[in-house]
Tab-separated table of C-alpha atoms and ligand atoms in Angstrom:
chain	number	residue	atom	x	y	z
A	1	MET	CA	15.422	-3.624	-4.890
A	2	ILE	CA	13.454	-3.525	-1.624
A	3	GLU	CA	14.012	-0.387	0.486
A	4	ILE	CA	12.720	-0.080	4.028
A	5	ARG	CA	12.022	3.558	4.897
A	6	VAL	CA	10.540	5.329	7.904
A	7	ALA	CA	8.583	8.192	6.358
A	8	ASP	CA	5.276	9.870	5.695
A	9	ILE	CA	4.409	8.176	2.411
A	10	THR	CA	3.006	11.434	1.001
A	11	THR	CA	6.532	12.894	0.880
A	12	LEU	CA	8.077	10.138	-1.241
A	13	SER	CA	9.223	10.862	-4.782
A	14	VAL	CA	8.302	7.597	-6.431
A	15	ASP	CA	6.156	6.909	-9.479
A	16	ALA	CA	3.321	5.503	-7.363
A	17	ILE	CA	2.307	5.392	-3.721
A	18	VAL	CA	-0.168	2.817	-2.519
A	19	ASN	CA	-3.075	3.931	-0.343
A	20	ALA	CA	-4.654	1.744	2.355
A	21	ALA	CA	-8.139	2.904	1.450
A	22	ASN	CA	-11.687	1.878	2.271
A	23	SER	CA	-14.076	0.564	-0.340
A	24	SER	CA	-15.589	3.990	-1.040
A	25	LEU	CA	-12.181	5.302	-2.244
A	26	LEU	CA	-13.363	8.711	-1.055
A	27	GLY	CA	-10.953	9.188	1.852
A	28	GLY	CA	-10.817	8.401	5.560
A	29	GLY	CA	-8.326	8.490	8.413
A	30	GLY	CA	-4.749	7.216	8.734
A	31	VAL	CA	-2.616	7.058	5.616
A	32	ASP	CA	-5.740	7.510	3.477
A	33	GLY	CA	-6.495	10.853	5.108
A	34	ALA	CA	-2.891	11.991	4.716
A	35	ILE	CA	-2.834	11.079	1.021
A	36	HIS	CA	-6.115	12.864	0.283
A	37	ARG	CA	-4.925	15.984	2.156
A	38	VAL	CA	-1.760	16.284	0.094
A	39	ALA	CA	-3.272	15.165	-3.222
A	40	GLY	CA	-6.090	17.698	-2.815
A	41	PRO	CA	-9.821	17.501	-3.540
A	42	GLU	CA	-9.197	16.372	-7.119
A	43	LEU	CA	-8.344	12.882	-5.847
A	44	LYS	CA	-11.748	12.478	-4.223
A	45	GLN	CA	-13.465	13.888	-7.324
A	46	TYR	CA	-11.578	11.487	-9.559
A	47	ASN	CA	-12.180	8.499	-7.290
A	48	ALA	CA	-15.900	9.249	-7.210
A	49	THR	CA	-15.938	8.196	-10.871
A	50	LEU	CA	-14.416	4.774	-10.086
A	51	GLY	CA	-17.437	3.230	-8.378
A	52	GLY	CA	-15.654	1.970	-5.273
A	53	CYS	CA	-13.340	-0.992	-4.802
A	54	PRO	CA	-13.952	-4.375	-3.135
A	55	THR	CA	-11.592	-5.697	-0.452
A	56	GLY	CA	-8.456	-7.190	-1.997
A	57	GLU	CA	-8.707	-5.235	-5.253
A	58	ALA	CA	-6.927	-2.054	-6.353
A	59	ARG	CA	-7.636	1.056	-8.439
A	60	ILE	CA	-5.321	3.691	-9.913
A	61	SER	CA	-5.664	7.473	-9.894
A	62	PRO	CA	-3.392	10.431	-10.741
A	63	GLY	CA	-1.366	11.818	-7.839
A	64	PHE	CA	-2.602	15.411	-8.287
A	65	GLY	CA	-0.776	17.464	-5.582
A	66	LEU	CA	1.471	14.596	-4.484
A	67	PRO	CA	5.105	14.208	-5.539
A	68	ALA	CA	4.088	10.743	-6.780
A	69	ALA	CA	2.537	10.658	-10.254
A	70	TRP	CA	0.069	7.955	-9.272
A	71	VAL	CA	-1.939	6.728	-6.316
A	72	ILE	CA	-2.867	3.056	-6.256
A	73	SER	CA	-5.679	2.548	-3.774
A	74	THR	CA	-6.256	-0.880	-2.360
A	75	VAL	CA	-8.689	-2.041	0.306
A	76	GLY	CA	-7.166	-4.264	2.948
A	77	PRO	CA	-9.135	-6.747	5.024
A	78	VAL	CA	-10.397	-5.894	8.500
A	79	TRP	CA	-8.716	-8.322	10.939
A	80	ARG	CA	-11.371	-10.625	12.395
A	81	GLY	CA	-9.116	-13.185	14.084
A	82	GLY	CA	-7.349	-14.629	11.058
A	83	GLN	CA	-9.851	-17.319	10.064
A	84	HIS	CA	-11.819	-15.192	7.611
A	85	GLY	CA	-9.476	-15.192	4.627
A	86	GLU	CA	-7.544	-12.170	5.878
A	87	ALA	CA	-4.118	-13.394	4.702
A	88	ASP	CA	-5.368	-14.228	1.197
A	89	LEU	CA	-7.128	-10.867	0.922
A	90	LEU	CA	-4.054	-8.979	2.110
A	91	ALA	CA	-1.871	-10.880	-0.378
A	92	ALA	CA	-4.384	-9.964	-3.101
A	93	CYS	CA	-3.994	-6.270	-2.192
A	94	TYR	CA	-0.253	-6.438	-2.821
A	95	ARG	CA	-0.591	-8.588	-5.956
A	96	ASN	CA	-3.308	-6.418	-7.519
A	97	SER	CA	-1.425	-3.214	-6.681
A	98	PHE	CA	1.742	-4.551	-8.320
A	99	ALA	CA	-0.257	-5.716	-11.355
A	100	LEU	CA	-1.757	-2.238	-11.842
A	101	ALA	CA	1.698	-0.714	-11.472
A	102	LEU	CA	3.108	-2.985	-14.173
A	103	GLU	CA	0.202	-2.225	-16.538
A	104	ASN	CA	0.954	1.474	-16.112
A	105	HIS	CA	4.734	1.174	-16.621
A	106	ILE	CA	5.474	2.282	-13.081
A	107	ALA	CA	9.104	1.679	-12.085
A	108	SER	CA	9.123	2.782	-8.457
A	109	ILE	CA	6.398	2.125	-5.904
A	110	ALA	CA	5.949	2.631	-2.155
A	111	PHE	CA	3.574	0.693	0.082
A	112	PRO	CA	2.315	1.505	3.576
A	113	ALA	CA	1.653	-1.381	5.973
A	114	ILE	CA	-1.836	-2.094	4.620
A	115	SER	CA	-4.498	-3.068	7.214
A	116	THR	CA	-2.184	-2.625	10.221
A	117	GLY	CA	-3.803	0.561	11.550
A	118	VAL	CA	-7.546	1.037	11.902
A	119	TYR	CA	-8.164	-2.406	10.355
A	120	GLY	CA	-6.218	-4.127	13.159
A	121	TYR	CA	-4.128	-6.702	11.255
A	122	PRO	CA	-1.224	-7.842	13.493
A	123	LYS	CA	1.908	-6.098	12.293
A	124	ARG	CA	4.284	-9.059	12.098
A	125	ALA	CA	1.789	-11.274	10.245
A	126	ALA	CA	0.983	-8.442	7.830
A	127	ALA	CA	4.674	-7.778	7.222
A	128	GLU	CA	5.205	-11.436	6.313
A	129	VAL	CA	2.516	-11.167	3.618
A	130	ALA	CA	3.965	-7.869	2.388
A	131	MET	CA	7.539	-9.147	2.255
A	132	ARG	CA	6.563	-12.245	0.276
A	133	ALA	CA	4.936	-9.984	-2.316
A	134	PHE	CA	7.902	-7.575	-2.392
A	135	GLN	CA	10.258	-10.474	-2.982
A	136	ALA	CA	8.055	-11.896	-5.737
A	137	TYR	CA	7.791	-8.600	-7.668
A	138	GLN	CA	10.965	-6.663	-6.897
A	139	SER	CA	12.853	-7.794	-10.005
A	140	ARG	CA	10.266	-6.055	-12.191
A	141	PHE	CA	10.755	-2.632	-10.546
A	142	ASP	CA	13.644	-0.232	-9.994
A	143	ARG	CA	12.465	0.447	-6.445
A	144	VAL	CA	9.958	-1.183	-4.110
A	145	VAL	CA	9.702	0.870	-0.909
A	146	ALA	CA	8.249	-0.539	2.311
A	147	CYS	CA	7.174	2.769	3.861
A	148	CYS	CA	6.905	2.421	7.632
A	149	PHE	CA	5.389	5.004	9.904
A	150	SER	CA	7.565	4.097	12.918
A	151	GLU	CA	11.019	2.758	13.595
A	152	SER	CA	9.519	-0.310	15.325
A	153	ASP	CA	7.514	-1.157	12.181
A	154	ALA	CA	10.687	-0.838	10.091
A	155	GLU	CA	12.465	-3.218	12.457
A	156	ILE	CA	9.863	-5.905	11.716
A	157	TYR	CA	10.514	-5.607	7.972
A	158	ARG	CA	14.298	-5.580	8.466
A	159	THR	CA	14.133	-8.780	10.492
A	160	LEU	CA	12.106	-10.491	7.754
A	161	LEU	CA	14.338	-9.211	4.950
A	162	ASN	CA	17.425	-10.575	6.709
A	163	ASP	CA	15.853	-13.982	7.431
B	1	AR6	N1	2.606	7.415	5.806
B	1	AR6	C1	2.900	6.101	5.929
B	1	AR6	N2	2.239	5.252	6.745
B	1	AR6	C2	1.223	5.766	7.466
B	1	AR6	C3	0.826	7.126	7.396
B	1	AR6	C4	1.578	7.964	6.512
B	1	AR6	N3	1.303	9.263	6.377
B	1	AR6	N4	-0.221	7.321	8.233
B	1	AR6	C5	-0.487	6.132	8.817
B	1	AR6	N5	0.391	5.203	8.362
B	1	AR6	P1	-4.316	2.859	8.397
B	1	AR6	P2	-5.737	0.420	7.506
B	1	AR6	C6	0.477	3.772	8.691
B	1	AR6	O1	-5.141	2.946	9.619
B	1	AR6	O2	-5.390	-0.278	8.769
B	1	AR6	C7	-8.689	4.635	6.901
B	1	AR6	O3	-9.628	5.412	7.588
B	1	AR6	C8	-0.115	3.291	9.993
B	1	AR6	O4	0.802	3.509	11.063
B	1	AR6	O5	-4.028	4.106	7.636
B	1	AR6	O6	-5.563	-0.304	6.210
B	1	AR6	C9	-9.209	4.131	5.569
B	1	AR6	O7	-10.113	5.043	4.966
B	1	AR6	C10	-0.330	1.823	9.704
B	1	AR6	O8	0.884	1.103	9.903
B	1	AR6	O9	-4.972	1.828	7.300
B	1	AR6	C11	-9.880	2.855	5.952
B	1	AR6	O10	-11.195	3.094	6.434
B	1	AR6	C12	-0.643	1.793	8.218
B	1	AR6	O11	-0.289	3.079	7.714
B	1	AR6	C13	-9.023	2.324	7.065
B	1	AR6	O12	-8.422	3.468	7.656
B	1	AR6	C14	-2.086	1.508	7.892
B	1	AR6	O13	-2.947	2.160	8.817
B	1	AR6	C15	-7.934	1.414	6.562
B	1	AR6	O14	-7.257	0.863	7.655
C-alpha cells in the first residue's frame, strides 16, 4: 500500500527510512542532516566503514537513535538540465533502496523526495519517477510511505496516484 504523508521522516515508525545522502554517507544538510541528528553520532561512525556510495546506489545502516530500525542511504543525482541521465539515476536510487529493503526483510519503508532539495531535481518530474517505483514494488511491502515535507509536495504525489 502506498501512503502519502506530510511529516519529518525522522519521526516515522517504519522498519526503514531512506536518506537522500551524498556520496560520503557522512551527513550533510536537508533530510540527511535531520536523520544524522536524530540517529546520533553512531550513524556517521558506522557509515565511515562503508567506503562511500556512488550516485544511484544505496547502502544500509542501523537506525541507532531513530524510531526506524534501519536507514537506507541513497545518493540522488544533481539536476543538470535533464540530459545527463538524471531520470535513470533517480530510478536506480529507488530500485536499489527497495532491493536492499527486500534483502533485509523490511516490511515498511518511507522515502523522502530524493534529489528535490539541494540537488535541484524538479519536483513533479522526480515524483513521477518515485511513483513508478512505488507502484512497481508496493505489493512486496506492507507499507510504502511517500514522506513529503510540505503539503504542496504531497499534492503532487496525490495527483499522480489518482491518475
Ligand atoms: N523529512 C522529510 N523530508 C525532508 C526533511 C525531513 N526531515 N528535510 C528535508 N526534506 P534534500 P537532495 C525534504 O536537500 O536534494 C544534503 O546536504 C526536502 O524538502 O534533503 O537529495 C545531502 O548531504 C526535499 O523535498 O536532499 C546531499 O549533499 C527532500 O527532502 C544533498 O543534500 C530532499 O531534499 C542531497 O540533496
